Short mmCIF file of N, CA and C in Angstrom, two decimals:
data_model
loop_
_atom_site.label_atom_id
_atom_site.label_comp_id
_atom_site.label_asym_id
_atom_site.label_seq_id
_atom_site.Cartn_x
_atom_site.Cartn_y
_atom_site.Cartn_z
N UNK A 1 -7.55 20.82 -1.85
CA UNK A 1 -6.43 19.91 -2.00
C UNK A 1 -5.13 20.68 -2.17
N UNK A 2 -5.17 21.74 -2.97
CA UNK A 2 -3.98 22.55 -3.17
C UNK A 2 -3.59 23.26 -1.87
N UNK A 3 -4.58 23.75 -1.15
CA UNK A 3 -4.30 24.41 0.13
C UNK A 3 -3.67 23.43 1.11
N UNK A 4 -4.15 22.20 1.13
CA UNK A 4 -3.57 21.19 2.00
C UNK A 4 -2.11 20.93 1.63
N UNK A 5 -1.81 20.88 0.35
CA UNK A 5 -0.43 20.64 -0.09
C UNK A 5 0.48 21.81 0.29
N UNK A 6 -0.02 23.02 0.22
CA UNK A 6 0.79 24.18 0.56
C UNK A 6 0.97 24.34 2.07
N UNK A 7 -0.03 23.97 2.84
CA UNK A 7 0.03 24.15 4.29
C UNK A 7 0.57 22.94 5.03
N UNK A 8 0.82 21.84 4.32
CA UNK A 8 1.29 20.64 4.98
C UNK A 8 2.67 20.83 5.61
N UNK A 9 2.89 20.19 6.75
CA UNK A 9 4.14 20.36 7.46
C UNK A 9 5.06 19.14 7.33
N UNK A 10 4.65 18.13 6.57
CA UNK A 10 5.47 16.95 6.39
C UNK A 10 5.97 16.87 4.95
N UNK A 11 7.13 16.26 4.73
CA UNK A 11 7.62 16.14 3.36
C UNK A 11 6.80 15.16 2.53
N UNK A 12 6.13 14.22 3.19
CA UNK A 12 5.29 13.27 2.47
C UNK A 12 3.84 13.75 2.54
N UNK A 13 3.19 13.78 1.41
CA UNK A 13 1.80 14.21 1.36
C UNK A 13 0.94 12.96 1.24
N UNK A 14 0.14 12.70 2.26
CA UNK A 14 -0.71 11.51 2.27
C UNK A 14 -2.16 11.93 2.30
N UNK A 15 -2.88 11.58 1.25
CA UNK A 15 -4.31 11.87 1.18
C UNK A 15 -5.02 10.56 0.87
N UNK A 16 -5.93 10.18 1.70
CA UNK A 16 -6.70 8.97 1.46
C UNK A 16 -6.11 7.75 2.17
N UNK A 17 -6.92 6.71 2.27
CA UNK A 17 -6.50 5.53 3.03
C UNK A 17 -5.38 4.73 2.37
N UNK A 18 -5.34 4.68 1.05
CA UNK A 18 -4.29 3.90 0.38
C UNK A 18 -2.94 4.57 0.55
N UNK A 19 -2.88 5.88 0.41
CA UNK A 19 -1.62 6.59 0.58
C UNK A 19 -1.11 6.46 2.00
N UNK A 20 -2.00 6.55 2.97
CA UNK A 20 -1.59 6.44 4.37
C UNK A 20 -1.11 5.02 4.67
N UNK A 21 -1.79 4.02 4.15
CA UNK A 21 -1.35 2.64 4.36
C UNK A 21 0.01 2.40 3.73
N UNK A 22 0.25 2.97 2.56
CA UNK A 22 1.55 2.83 1.90
C UNK A 22 2.66 3.44 2.73
N UNK A 23 2.41 4.62 3.29
CA UNK A 23 3.42 5.25 4.13
C UNK A 23 3.69 4.44 5.40
N UNK A 24 2.65 3.87 5.98
CA UNK A 24 2.83 3.06 7.19
C UNK A 24 3.61 1.78 6.89
N UNK A 25 3.32 1.15 5.77
CA UNK A 25 4.06 -0.05 5.38
C UNK A 25 5.52 0.28 5.13
N UNK A 26 5.78 1.36 4.41
CA UNK A 26 7.16 1.77 4.13
C UNK A 26 7.91 2.08 5.42
N UNK A 27 7.25 2.74 6.36
CA UNK A 27 7.89 3.05 7.64
C UNK A 27 8.21 1.78 8.42
N UNK A 28 7.29 0.84 8.41
CA UNK A 28 7.52 -0.41 9.13
C UNK A 28 8.63 -1.24 8.52
N UNK A 29 8.67 -1.31 7.19
CA UNK A 29 9.71 -2.10 6.53
C UNK A 29 11.07 -1.41 6.60
N UNK A 30 11.09 -0.09 6.69
CA UNK A 30 12.35 0.64 6.80
C UNK A 30 13.06 0.30 8.11
N UNK A 31 12.30 -0.06 9.12
CA UNK A 31 12.91 -0.45 10.40
C UNK A 31 13.59 -1.81 10.32
N UNK A 32 13.23 -2.61 9.33
CA UNK A 32 13.78 -3.96 9.20
C UNK A 32 14.91 -4.00 8.17
N UNK A 33 14.76 -3.26 7.06
CA UNK A 33 15.76 -3.28 5.99
C UNK A 33 15.87 -1.88 5.39
N UNK A 34 17.02 -1.61 4.78
CA UNK A 34 17.24 -0.32 4.14
C UNK A 34 16.52 -0.26 2.80
N UNK A 35 15.83 0.85 2.52
CA UNK A 35 15.14 0.98 1.23
C UNK A 35 16.13 0.89 0.06
N UNK A 36 15.70 0.24 -1.00
CA UNK A 36 16.52 0.10 -2.18
C UNK A 36 17.38 -1.15 -2.20
N UNK A 37 17.42 -1.88 -1.09
CA UNK A 37 18.21 -3.11 -1.06
C UNK A 37 17.36 -4.28 -1.53
N UNK A 38 18.00 -5.35 -1.97
CA UNK A 38 17.22 -6.53 -2.37
C UNK A 38 16.39 -7.11 -1.21
N UNK A 39 16.89 -7.00 0.00
CA UNK A 39 16.13 -7.50 1.15
C UNK A 39 14.84 -6.71 1.34
N UNK A 40 14.91 -5.39 1.17
CA UNK A 40 13.73 -4.54 1.29
C UNK A 40 12.70 -4.90 0.23
N UNK A 41 13.17 -5.10 -1.00
CA UNK A 41 12.27 -5.48 -2.09
C UNK A 41 11.62 -6.82 -1.82
N UNK A 42 12.41 -7.78 -1.33
CA UNK A 42 11.86 -9.10 -1.02
C UNK A 42 10.82 -9.02 0.09
N UNK A 43 11.06 -8.19 1.09
CA UNK A 43 10.09 -8.02 2.17
C UNK A 43 8.80 -7.37 1.66
N UNK A 44 8.92 -6.42 0.75
CA UNK A 44 7.73 -5.78 0.15
C UNK A 44 6.90 -6.80 -0.62
N UNK A 45 7.57 -7.62 -1.41
CA UNK A 45 6.85 -8.64 -2.19
C UNK A 45 6.20 -9.66 -1.27
N UNK A 46 6.93 -10.08 -0.24
CA UNK A 46 6.39 -11.06 0.70
C UNK A 46 5.16 -10.49 1.43
N UNK A 47 5.24 -9.25 1.85
CA UNK A 47 4.10 -8.63 2.54
C UNK A 47 2.90 -8.51 1.60
N UNK A 48 3.13 -8.12 0.35
CA UNK A 48 2.04 -8.00 -0.61
C UNK A 48 1.36 -9.35 -0.85
N UNK A 49 2.16 -10.41 -0.96
CA UNK A 49 1.58 -11.74 -1.16
C UNK A 49 0.79 -12.19 0.08
N UNK A 50 1.30 -11.91 1.25
CA UNK A 50 0.59 -12.29 2.47
C UNK A 50 -0.74 -11.55 2.60
N UNK A 51 -0.74 -10.27 2.28
CA UNK A 51 -1.99 -9.49 2.34
C UNK A 51 -2.97 -10.01 1.30
N UNK A 52 -2.47 -10.35 0.12
CA UNK A 52 -3.34 -10.91 -0.92
C UNK A 52 -3.97 -12.22 -0.49
N UNK A 53 -3.19 -13.08 0.18
CA UNK A 53 -3.74 -14.35 0.66
C UNK A 53 -4.81 -14.13 1.72
N UNK A 54 -4.59 -13.18 2.62
CA UNK A 54 -5.58 -12.88 3.65
C UNK A 54 -6.86 -12.36 3.00
N UNK A 55 -6.73 -11.50 2.00
CA UNK A 55 -7.92 -10.98 1.31
C UNK A 55 -8.68 -12.09 0.60
N UNK A 56 -7.95 -13.02 -0.02
CA UNK A 56 -8.61 -14.16 -0.67
C UNK A 56 -9.35 -15.02 0.35
N UNK A 57 -8.72 -15.26 1.49
CA UNK A 57 -9.36 -16.08 2.53
C UNK A 57 -10.62 -15.40 3.09
N UNK A 58 -10.61 -14.08 3.10
CA UNK A 58 -11.77 -13.35 3.62
C UNK A 58 -12.88 -13.22 2.57
N UNK A 59 -12.60 -13.63 1.34
CA UNK A 59 -13.61 -13.55 0.30
C UNK A 59 -13.66 -12.23 -0.42
N UNK A 60 -12.61 -11.45 -0.33
CA UNK A 60 -12.57 -10.16 -1.02
C UNK A 60 -12.58 -10.40 -2.52
N UNK A 61 -13.44 -9.70 -3.27
CA UNK A 61 -13.49 -9.92 -4.72
C UNK A 61 -12.25 -9.34 -5.40
N UNK A 62 -11.35 -10.21 -5.81
CA UNK A 62 -10.11 -9.78 -6.43
C UNK A 62 -10.31 -9.55 -7.93
N UNK A 63 -11.12 -10.39 -8.56
CA UNK A 63 -11.37 -10.26 -9.99
C UNK A 63 -12.48 -9.23 -10.20
N UNK A 64 -12.25 -8.21 -11.04
CA UNK A 64 -13.28 -7.20 -11.26
C UNK A 64 -14.54 -7.81 -11.88
N UNK A 65 -15.66 -7.20 -11.60
CA UNK A 65 -16.92 -7.67 -12.14
C UNK A 65 -16.94 -7.50 -13.65
N UNK A 66 -17.53 -8.45 -14.33
CA UNK A 66 -17.60 -8.38 -15.78
C UNK A 66 -18.69 -7.39 -16.20
N UNK A 67 -18.43 -6.73 -17.30
CA UNK A 67 -19.39 -5.76 -17.81
C UNK A 67 -20.46 -6.52 -18.60
N UNK A 68 -21.71 -6.28 -18.26
CA UNK A 68 -22.81 -6.94 -18.97
C UNK A 68 -23.05 -6.24 -20.29
N UNK A 69 -23.24 -7.03 -21.31
CA UNK A 69 -23.51 -6.46 -22.64
C UNK A 69 -24.93 -6.65 -23.02
#
C-alpha cells in the first residue's frame, strides 16, 4: 500500500471500490456545478437520496443485523 502511494502518478489516491466510486461521482458532479457551491452540495444530497431509494427498492439491507445475545 505504501509503495502504491509512493509510485502513484495521480494526485488522488483511490484504493478500493468505494474510493473509486466517490472520485467518479465527484468528477461527474464537477461538470454540472462548481465544488463548494450550494448547488454542488444540493446535487450531492439529491444523488445520495436517489441511490438510497434504488438500494431500498432492490432490497439491499440498509439496517445492520442485530447482534444475538
